[in-house]
Amino acid sequence: MVLRIRFLFLLFIHLFKKFIGVMDESTLDFRVLFNDVDIKRMSSDRYLPIMDLGRINIILQAGLLKKFIKKKWVPVSRVAIIRYKYPLKLFQQYTLKSKIIYWDDDWVWTEHRFQRNGRTTTLGISKITFVGPYGTVPISEVIEAYGHPVSKIDMPKVVEELINVELSMNI
C-alpha cells in the first residue's frame, strides 16, 4: 500500500520538477519506513519496487508520461540483479539515483544506486522493455516518441556479462 502512496507522491512532485534528458541521471529521496524493514534493515524485497519508481521517474522527468498513456505503453522488467553492500536501517534517509546505461533494439538497461551520505549502499541493474496493446514496442519507437536526439552508448562490460548470465539460464 505504501508503495502506491509513494507512486502517487512521485506523480504529484513531478508537477514541480524540471524536465531532464532521458539519458540524464534521475534522483529521488526516500526514507526507510516500517513496511520496508524486516526486523531492523530494509528488506531485500523492497529494492525492486523502489527501482521501479526510479524508472518511472526517468519517464516522468523526460516528459514521456502523456505519450506512454496515449499509446498504452508500460515498462516491463525481465532481469534484475542487485548487490547489497551496506544495510539501510529504519528511518534512515537515502537517495536513489537511476539512469539508462545501455539500450539496443529491444531492451533498455538501467542502473539504480541507493546512496546514503554519499556512499553507495546498494547497486541494482535491470533490463526492461516496453509493452503496448500490440506487443513489445521497439526501442526506436520509444526514442522517436521522446522527440529528441539520443546518442548511442557503447555496451558497458556489466551489461555484456549480464547478457551472458541470462543466456546461460535455461528457463
CSV table of C-alpha atoms in Angstrom, one decimal:
chain,number,residue,atom,x,y,z
A,1,MET,CA,0.0,0.0,0.0
A,2,VAL,CA,2.8,2.4,0.9
A,3,LEU,CA,4.4,1.8,-2.5
A,4,ARG,CA,1.2,3.1,-4.1
A,5,ILE,CA,1.4,6.1,-1.9
A,6,ARG,CA,5.0,6.7,-3.0
A,7,PHE,CA,3.9,6.3,-6.6
A,8,LEU,CA,1.2,8.9,-6.2
A,9,PHE,CA,3.6,11.2,-4.4
A,10,LEU,CA,6.0,10.7,-7.3
A,11,LEU,CA,3.3,11.8,-9.8
A,12,PHE,CA,2.5,14.8,-7.6
A,13,ILE,CA,6.1,16.0,-7.2
A,14,HIS,CA,6.6,15.6,-10.9
A,15,LEU,CA,4.4,18.6,-11.4
A,16,PHE,CA,7.1,20.7,-9.7
A,17,LYS,CA,10.2,19.1,-11.0
A,18,LYS,CA,12.1,20.3,-14.1
A,19,PHE,CA,12.4,18.1,-17.1
A,20,ILE,CA,15.7,16.3,-17.7
A,21,GLY,CA,17.0,14.4,-20.7
A,22,VAL,CA,16.1,10.7,-20.9
A,23,MET,CA,19.8,9.9,-20.6
A,24,ASP,CA,20.4,12.1,-17.6
A,25,GLU,CA,20.5,10.8,-14.0
A,26,SER,CA,17.2,10.9,-12.2
A,27,THR,CA,17.2,11.4,-8.4
A,28,LEU,CA,14.6,10.5,-5.8
A,29,ASP,CA,14.9,10.9,-2.0
A,30,PHE,CA,13.3,8.4,0.3
A,31,ARG,CA,13.2,7.3,4.0
A,32,VAL,CA,13.1,3.7,5.2
A,33,LEU,CA,9.6,3.1,6.6
A,34,PHE,CA,8.1,0.4,8.8
A,35,ASN,CA,6.8,-1.6,5.9
A,36,ASP,CA,10.3,-1.5,4.3
A,37,VAL,CA,12.1,-3.4,7.0
A,38,ASP,CA,12.3,-7.0,8.2
A,39,ILE,CA,13.3,-6.6,11.9
A,40,LYS,CA,16.0,-3.8,11.6
A,41,ARG,CA,17.1,-3.5,7.9
A,42,MET,CA,15.4,-2.6,4.6
A,43,SER,CA,14.1,-6.0,3.4
A,44,SER,CA,15.6,-7.3,0.1
A,45,ASP,CA,12.1,-7.5,-1.4
A,46,ARG,CA,11.7,-3.7,-1.2
A,47,TYR,CA,14.6,-2.8,-3.5
A,48,LEU,CA,13.0,-3.9,-6.8
A,49,PRO,CA,9.8,-1.8,-6.3
A,50,ILE,CA,11.9,1.2,-5.4
A,51,MET,CA,13.9,0.6,-8.6
A,52,ASP,CA,10.5,0.6,-10.5
A,53,LEU,CA,9.9,4.1,-9.1
A,54,GLY,CA,13.3,5.2,-10.3
A,55,ARG,CA,12.5,4.0,-13.9
A,56,ILE,CA,9.1,5.7,-13.7
A,57,ASN,CA,10.8,8.9,-12.6
A,58,ILE,CA,13.0,8.8,-15.7
A,59,ILE,CA,9.9,8.5,-17.8
A,60,LEU,CA,8.2,11.4,-16.0
A,61,GLN,CA,11.2,13.7,-16.0
A,62,ALA,CA,11.9,13.0,-19.6
A,63,GLY,CA,8.3,14.2,-20.5
A,64,LEU,CA,7.2,10.9,-21.8
A,65,LEU,CA,4.2,10.2,-19.5
A,66,LYS,CA,1.5,11.6,-21.7
A,67,LYS,CA,2.9,9.7,-24.7
A,68,PHE,CA,3.1,6.5,-22.7
A,69,ILE,CA,-0.5,6.9,-21.6
A,70,LYS,CA,-1.8,7.8,-25.1
A,71,LYS,CA,0.0,4.8,-26.6
A,72,LYS,CA,-0.8,2.5,-23.6
A,73,TRP,CA,2.8,1.6,-23.1
A,74,VAL,CA,4.1,0.2,-19.9
A,75,PRO,CA,7.7,-0.7,-18.8
A,76,VAL,CA,8.2,-4.4,-18.0
A,77,SER,CA,11.3,-5.8,-16.3
A,78,ARG,CA,12.8,-9.0,-17.5
A,79,VAL,CA,16.0,-9.2,-15.5
A,80,ALA,CA,17.2,-7.5,-12.3
A,81,ILE,CA,20.4,-8.0,-10.3
A,82,ILE,CA,21.1,-6.4,-7.0
A,83,ARG,CA,24.3,-6.1,-5.0
A,84,TYR,CA,24.0,-5.1,-1.4
A,85,LYS,CA,26.9,-3.5,0.3
A,86,TYR,CA,25.6,-1.7,3.4
A,87,PRO,CA,22.2,-2.1,5.0
A,88,LEU,CA,19.6,0.7,5.1
A,89,LYS,CA,18.0,0.9,8.6
A,90,LEU,CA,14.6,2.0,9.8
A,91,PHE,CA,14.0,5.8,9.4
A,92,GLN,CA,17.3,6.4,7.5
A,93,GLN,CA,17.1,8.7,4.6
A,94,TYR,CA,18.6,7.6,1.3
A,95,THR,CA,18.8,8.7,-2.3
A,96,LEU,CA,18.0,6.6,-5.4
A,97,LYS,CA,20.0,7.6,-8.5
A,98,SER,CA,18.7,6.0,-11.7
A,99,LYS,CA,20.0,6.2,-15.2
A,100,ILE,CA,19.9,4.4,-18.5
A,101,ILE,CA,23.3,2.7,-19.1
A,102,TYR,CA,22.6,1.0,-22.4
A,103,TRP,CA,19.9,0.1,-24.9
A,104,ASP,CA,19.5,-2.0,-28.1
A,105,ASP,CA,16.6,-2.6,-30.4
A,106,ASP,CA,14.5,-4.4,-27.8
A,107,TRP,CA,15.8,-3.7,-24.3
A,108,VAL,CA,16.9,-0.9,-22.0
A,109,TRP,CA,19.3,-1.4,-19.1
A,110,THR,CA,19.0,0.9,-16.1
A,111,GLU,CA,21.3,1.3,-13.2
A,112,HIS,CA,20.0,2.2,-9.8
A,113,ARG,CA,22.3,3.4,-7.0
A,114,PHE,CA,20.9,3.5,-3.4
A,115,GLN,CA,23.0,6.1,-1.6
A,116,ARG,CA,23.2,7.3,2.0
A,117,ASN,CA,25.5,10.1,3.0
A,118,GLY,CA,27.2,10.0,-0.4
A,119,ARG,CA,28.1,6.3,-0.1
A,120,THR,CA,26.5,3.6,-2.3
A,121,THR,CA,24.7,1.1,-0.2
A,122,THR,CA,23.2,-1.0,-2.9
A,123,LEU,CA,23.5,-1.2,-6.7
A,124,GLY,CA,20.8,-2.6,-8.9
A,125,ILE,CA,20.7,-3.1,-12.7
A,126,SER,CA,17.6,-4.0,-14.6
A,127,LYS,CA,16.7,-4.9,-18.1
A,128,ILE,CA,13.4,-3.6,-19.3
A,129,THR,CA,11.3,-3.3,-22.4
A,130,PHE,CA,8.0,-1.6,-23.2
A,131,VAL,CA,4.8,-3.3,-24.0
A,132,GLY,CA,1.8,-1.8,-25.7
A,133,PRO,CA,-1.5,-3.1,-26.9
A,134,TYR,CA,0.1,-4.9,-29.9
A,135,GLY,CA,3.1,-6.4,-28.0
A,136,THR,CA,6.7,-5.3,-27.5
A,137,VAL,CA,7.4,-1.7,-28.5
A,138,PRO,CA,10.7,-1.3,-30.4
A,139,ILE,CA,13.1,1.0,-28.5
A,140,SER,CA,13.5,3.1,-31.7
A,141,GLU,CA,9.8,3.9,-31.4
A,142,VAL,CA,10.2,4.9,-27.8
A,143,ILE,CA,13.1,7.2,-28.8
A,144,GLU,CA,11.0,8.6,-31.6
A,145,ALA,CA,8.2,9.4,-29.1
A,146,TYR,CA,10.8,11.1,-26.9
A,147,GLY,CA,11.4,13.5,-29.8
A,148,HIS,CA,15.0,14.5,-29.1
A,149,PRO,CA,18.2,13.0,-30.5
A,150,VAL,CA,19.7,10.4,-28.3
A,151,SER,CA,23.3,9.3,-28.7
A,152,LYS,CA,24.0,5.6,-28.9
A,153,ILE,CA,26.0,4.3,-25.9
A,154,ASP,CA,28.8,1.7,-26.0
A,155,MET,CA,27.8,-1.5,-24.2
A,156,PRO,CA,29.2,-1.5,-20.7
A,157,LYS,CA,31.1,-4.6,-19.6
A,158,VAL,CA,28.5,-5.3,-16.9
A,159,VAL,CA,25.7,-5.4,-19.4
A,160,GLU,CA,27.7,-7.8,-21.6
A,161,GLU,CA,28.2,-10.1,-18.6
A,162,LEU,CA,24.6,-9.9,-17.6
A,163,ILE,CA,23.5,-10.9,-21.1
A,164,ASN,CA,25.8,-13.9,-20.8
A,165,VAL,CA,24.4,-14.9,-17.4
A,166,GLU,CA,20.9,-14.5,-18.7
A,167,LEU,CA,21.6,-16.7,-21.7
A,168,SER,CA,23.1,-19.4,-19.5
A,169,MET,CA,19.9,-19.6,-17.5
A,170,ASN,CA,17.7,-22.3,-19.2
A,171,ILE,CA,14.1,-21.5,-18.3
